[in-house]
Tab-separated table of N, CA and C in Angstrom:
chain	number	residue	atom	x	y	z
A	1	MET	N	11.054	-0.887	-25.611
A	1	MET	CA	11.465	-0.002	-24.544
A	1	MET	C	10.427	-0.092	-23.431
A	2	GLY	N	10.890	-0.137	-22.214
A	2	GLY	CA	9.992	-0.138	-21.078
A	2	GLY	C	10.460	0.871	-20.051
A	3	ASP	N	9.541	1.345	-19.237
A	3	ASP	CA	9.934	2.270	-18.189
A	3	ASP	C	9.065	2.033	-16.966
A	4	ALA	N	9.569	2.482	-15.833
A	4	ALA	CA	8.854	2.324	-14.577
A	4	ALA	C	9.197	3.491	-13.673
A	5	VAL	N	8.231	3.917	-12.895
A	5	VAL	CA	8.457	4.926	-11.867
A	5	VAL	C	8.282	4.211	-10.543
A	6	LEU	N	9.321	4.246	-9.729
A	6	LEU	CA	9.307	3.513	-8.471
A	6	LEU	C	9.395	4.472	-7.296
A	7	SER	N	8.712	4.132	-6.243
A	7	SER	CA	8.870	4.883	-5.001
A	7	SER	C	9.101	3.875	-3.886
A	8	TYR	N	9.801	4.320	-2.890
A	8	TYR	CA	10.199	3.452	-1.793
A	8	TYR	C	10.061	4.288	-0.539
A	9	GLU	N	9.442	3.766	0.482
A	9	GLU	CA	9.124	4.595	1.640
A	9	GLU	C	10.350	5.230	2.299
A	10	TYR	N	11.528	4.648	2.175
A	10	TYR	CA	12.721	5.211	2.799
A	10	TYR	C	13.588	5.998	1.823
A	11	TYR	N	13.195	6.024	0.563
A	11	TYR	CA	13.953	6.776	-0.445
A	11	TYR	C	13.167	8.039	-0.758
A	12	PRO	N	13.743	9.215	-0.495
A	12	PRO	CA	12.978	10.466	-0.561
A	12	PRO	C	12.628	10.959	-1.965
A	13	GLU	N	13.255	10.443	-2.988
A	13	GLU	CA	13.033	10.942	-4.339
A	13	GLU	C	12.355	9.876	-5.197
A	14	THR	N	11.839	10.303	-6.335
A	14	THR	CA	11.253	9.363	-7.283
A	14	THR	C	12.356	8.808	-8.169
A	15	LEU	N	12.306	7.529	-8.414
A	15	LEU	CA	13.305	6.861	-9.241
A	15	LEU	C	12.643	6.423	-10.543
A	16	HIS	N	13.195	6.869	-11.658
A	16	HIS	CA	12.677	6.495	-12.973
A	16	HIS	C	13.632	5.489	-13.603
A	17	LEU	N	13.110	4.349	-13.998
A	17	LEU	CA	13.905	3.334	-14.693
A	17	LEU	C	13.402	3.225	-16.123
A	18	VAL	N	14.321	3.253	-17.064
A	18	VAL	CA	13.964	3.136	-18.475
A	18	VAL	C	14.838	2.053	-19.091
A	19	LEU	N	14.215	1.134	-19.796
A	19	LEU	CA	14.942	0.093	-20.508
A	19	LEU	C	14.867	0.416	-21.994
A	20	ALA	N	16.006	0.716	-22.585
A	20	ALA	CA	16.060	1.074	-24.005
A	20	ALA	C	16.728	-0.053	-24.783
A	21	LYS	N	16.241	-0.279	-25.983
A	21	LYS	CA	16.765	-1.348	-26.825
A	21	LYS	C	17.212	-0.754	-28.155
A	22	ASP	N	18.315	-1.259	-28.681
A	22	ASP	CA	18.852	-0.809	-29.973
A	22	ASP	C	19.104	0.698	-30.007
A	23	VAL	N	19.806	1.200	-29.007
A	23	VAL	CA	20.121	2.633	-28.917
A	23	VAL	C	21.125	2.986	-30.011
A	24	LYS	N	20.819	3.996	-30.791
A	24	LYS	CA	21.660	4.381	-31.937
A	24	LYS	C	22.670	5.472	-31.601
A	25	ASN	N	22.407	6.283	-30.570
A	25	ASN	CA	23.285	7.412	-30.255
A	25	ASN	C	24.049	7.211	-28.945
A	26	MET	N	24.494	5.998	-28.695
A	26	MET	CA	25.189	5.696	-27.448
A	26	MET	C	26.461	6.516	-27.246
A	27	PRO	N	27.284	6.763	-28.275
A	27	PRO	CA	28.471	7.601	-28.050
A	27	PRO	C	28.110	9.004	-27.541
A	28	GLU	N	27.041	9.580	-28.067
A	28	GLU	CA	26.602	10.906	-27.620
A	28	GLU	C	26.111	10.863	-26.170
A	29	ILE	N	25.340	9.850	-25.841
A	29	ILE	CA	24.832	9.703	-24.476
A	29	ILE	C	25.984	9.495	-23.502
A	30	LYS	N	26.938	8.659	-23.867
A	30	LYS	CA	28.094	8.404	-23.005
A	30	LYS	C	28.895	9.680	-22.788
A	31	SER	N	29.078	10.476	-23.833
A	31	SER	CA	29.800	11.741	-23.721
A	31	SER	C	29.078	12.700	-22.774
A	32	LEU	N	27.769	12.810	-22.914
A	32	LEU	CA	26.989	13.680	-22.024
A	32	LEU	C	27.097	13.222	-20.574
A	33	LEU	N	27.053	11.926	-20.369
A	33	LEU	CA	27.146	11.381	-19.019
A	33	LEU	C	28.512	11.659	-18.405
A	34	LEU	N	29.572	11.426	-19.166
A	34	LEU	CA	30.926	11.643	-18.655
A	34	LEU	C	31.232	13.115	-18.397
A	35	ASN	N	30.538	14.016	-19.086
A	35	ASN	CA	30.726	15.454	-18.892
A	35	ASN	C	29.722	16.042	-17.900
A	36	ASN	N	29.079	15.182	-17.117
A	36	ASN	CA	28.108	15.597	-16.095
A	36	ASN	C	26.974	16.444	-16.647
A	37	LYS	N	26.545	16.161	-17.858
A	37	LYS	CA	25.419	16.875	-18.462
A	37	LYS	C	24.108	16.118	-18.232
A	38	LEU	N	24.204	14.872	-17.805
A	38	LEU	CA	23.021	14.065	-17.512
A	38	LEU	C	23.041	13.667	-16.041
A	39	ASP	N	21.908	13.765	-15.399
A	39	ASP	CA	21.792	13.364	-14.000
A	39	ASP	C	21.159	11.971	-13.965
A	40	CYS	N	21.972	10.981	-14.315
A	40	CYS	CA	21.458	9.619	-14.380
A	40	CYS	C	22.617	8.628	-14.319
A	41	ALA	N	22.256	7.381	-14.331
A	41	ALA	CA	23.242	6.303	-14.398
A	41	ALA	C	22.833	5.357	-15.516
A	42	LEU	N	23.801	4.834	-16.218
A	42	LEU	CA	23.542	3.837	-17.256
A	42	LEU	C	23.975	2.480	-16.713
A	43	ILE	N	23.092	1.522	-16.802
A	43	ILE	CA	23.343	0.202	-16.234
A	43	ILE	C	23.019	-0.853	-17.286
A	44	LYS	N	23.891	-1.830	-17.430
A	44	LYS	CA	23.604	-2.953	-18.329
A	44	LYS	C	22.529	-3.823	-17.673
A	45	PRO	N	21.397	-3.998	-18.328
A	45	PRO	CA	20.305	-4.765	-17.721
A	45	PRO	C	20.677	-6.206	-17.377
A	46	CYS	N	21.595	-6.792	-18.117
A	46	CYS	CA	21.969	-8.186	-17.839
A	46	CYS	C	22.685	-8.324	-16.494
A	47	LEU	N	23.156	-7.211	-15.931
A	47	LEU	CA	23.851	-7.246	-14.647
A	47	LEU	C	22.911	-7.035	-13.460
A	48	VAL	N	21.639	-6.784	-13.733
A	48	VAL	CA	20.670	-6.497	-12.672
A	48	VAL	C	19.654	-7.641	-12.592
A	49	PRO	N	19.739	-8.462	-11.545
A	49	PRO	CA	18.824	-9.597	-11.449
A	49	PRO	C	17.394	-9.209	-11.079
A	50	ASN	N	17.241	-8.013	-10.457
A	50	ASN	CA	15.935	-7.598	-9.973
A	50	ASN	C	15.928	-6.082	-9.836
A	51	VAL	N	14.773	-5.461	-10.046
A	51	VAL	CA	14.649	-4.008	-9.917
A	51	VAL	C	14.972	-3.565	-8.489
A	52	PHE	N	14.712	-4.406	-7.508
A	52	PHE	CA	14.987	-4.067	-6.115
A	52	PHE	C	16.462	-3.738	-5.903
A	53	VAL	N	17.350	-4.383	-6.641
A	53	VAL	CA	18.789	-4.121	-6.523
A	53	VAL	C	19.087	-2.667	-6.891
A	54	VAL	N	18.461	-2.168	-7.940
A	54	VAL	CA	18.655	-0.775	-8.359
A	54	VAL	C	18.086	0.162	-7.306
A	55	LEU	N	16.930	-0.167	-6.775
A	55	LEU	CA	16.308	0.645	-5.740
A	55	LEU	C	17.182	0.700	-4.491
A	56	GLN	N	17.747	-0.414	-4.106
A	56	GLN	CA	18.629	-0.471	-2.940
A	56	GLN	C	19.883	0.368	-3.165
A	57	ALA	N	20.462	0.295	-4.352
A	57	ALA	CA	21.651	1.094	-4.669
A	57	ALA	C	21.326	2.582	-4.634
A	58	ALA	N	20.160	2.964	-5.144
A	58	ALA	CA	19.749	4.372	-5.112
A	58	ALA	C	19.572	4.848	-3.680
A	59	TYR	N	18.997	4.011	-2.840
A	59	TYR	CA	18.825	4.364	-1.431
A	59	TYR	C	20.172	4.555	-0.743
A	60	LYS	N	21.094	3.633	-0.968
A	60	LYS	CA	22.424	3.743	-0.355
A	60	LYS	C	23.153	4.988	-0.849
A	61	ALA	N	23.014	5.315	-2.124
A	61	ALA	CA	23.644	6.520	-2.668
A	61	ALA	C	23.049	7.770	-2.039
A	62	SER	N	21.735	7.784	-1.837
A	62	SER	CA	21.107	8.954	-1.216
A	62	SER	C	21.557	9.107	0.225
A	63	GLN	N	21.738	8.005	0.933
A	63	GLN	CA	22.209	8.069	2.313
A	63	GLN	C	23.649	8.557	2.386
A	64	ALA	N	24.475	8.145	1.445
A	64	ALA	CA	25.872	8.597	1.408
A	64	ALA	C	25.941	10.092	1.113
A	65	LYS	N	25.020	10.584	0.285
A	65	LYS	CA	24.990	12.008	-0.057
A	65	LYS	C	24.623	12.846	1.168
A	66	ILE	N	23.767	12.315	2.037
A	66	ILE	CA	23.328	13.028	3.236
A	66	ILE	C	24.466	13.160	4.239
A	67	LYS	N	25.309	12.144	4.352
A	67	LYS	CA	26.391	12.132	5.355
A	67	LYS	C	27.502	13.019	4.998
C-alpha cells in the first residue's frame, strides 16, 4: 500500500492518494461510496498513467463546483 499527499498551487484543497492492494472488503466500500457515505473516488490504478492526471481531474472538478 502506498499513499501520497499532493498540493497544487491552483487547487485549493489537499488531495490524498492511497494505493491499496488485495482489498478484502470491496463490496462494503463500494456500497458506502454509492450511498454517499464516503467523500472520495475509487480509481483503477492501471487506468492512470501519471499522478498528474488525477491532480488535473481534481482541479477541473473543483472548478466545476465553483461555477
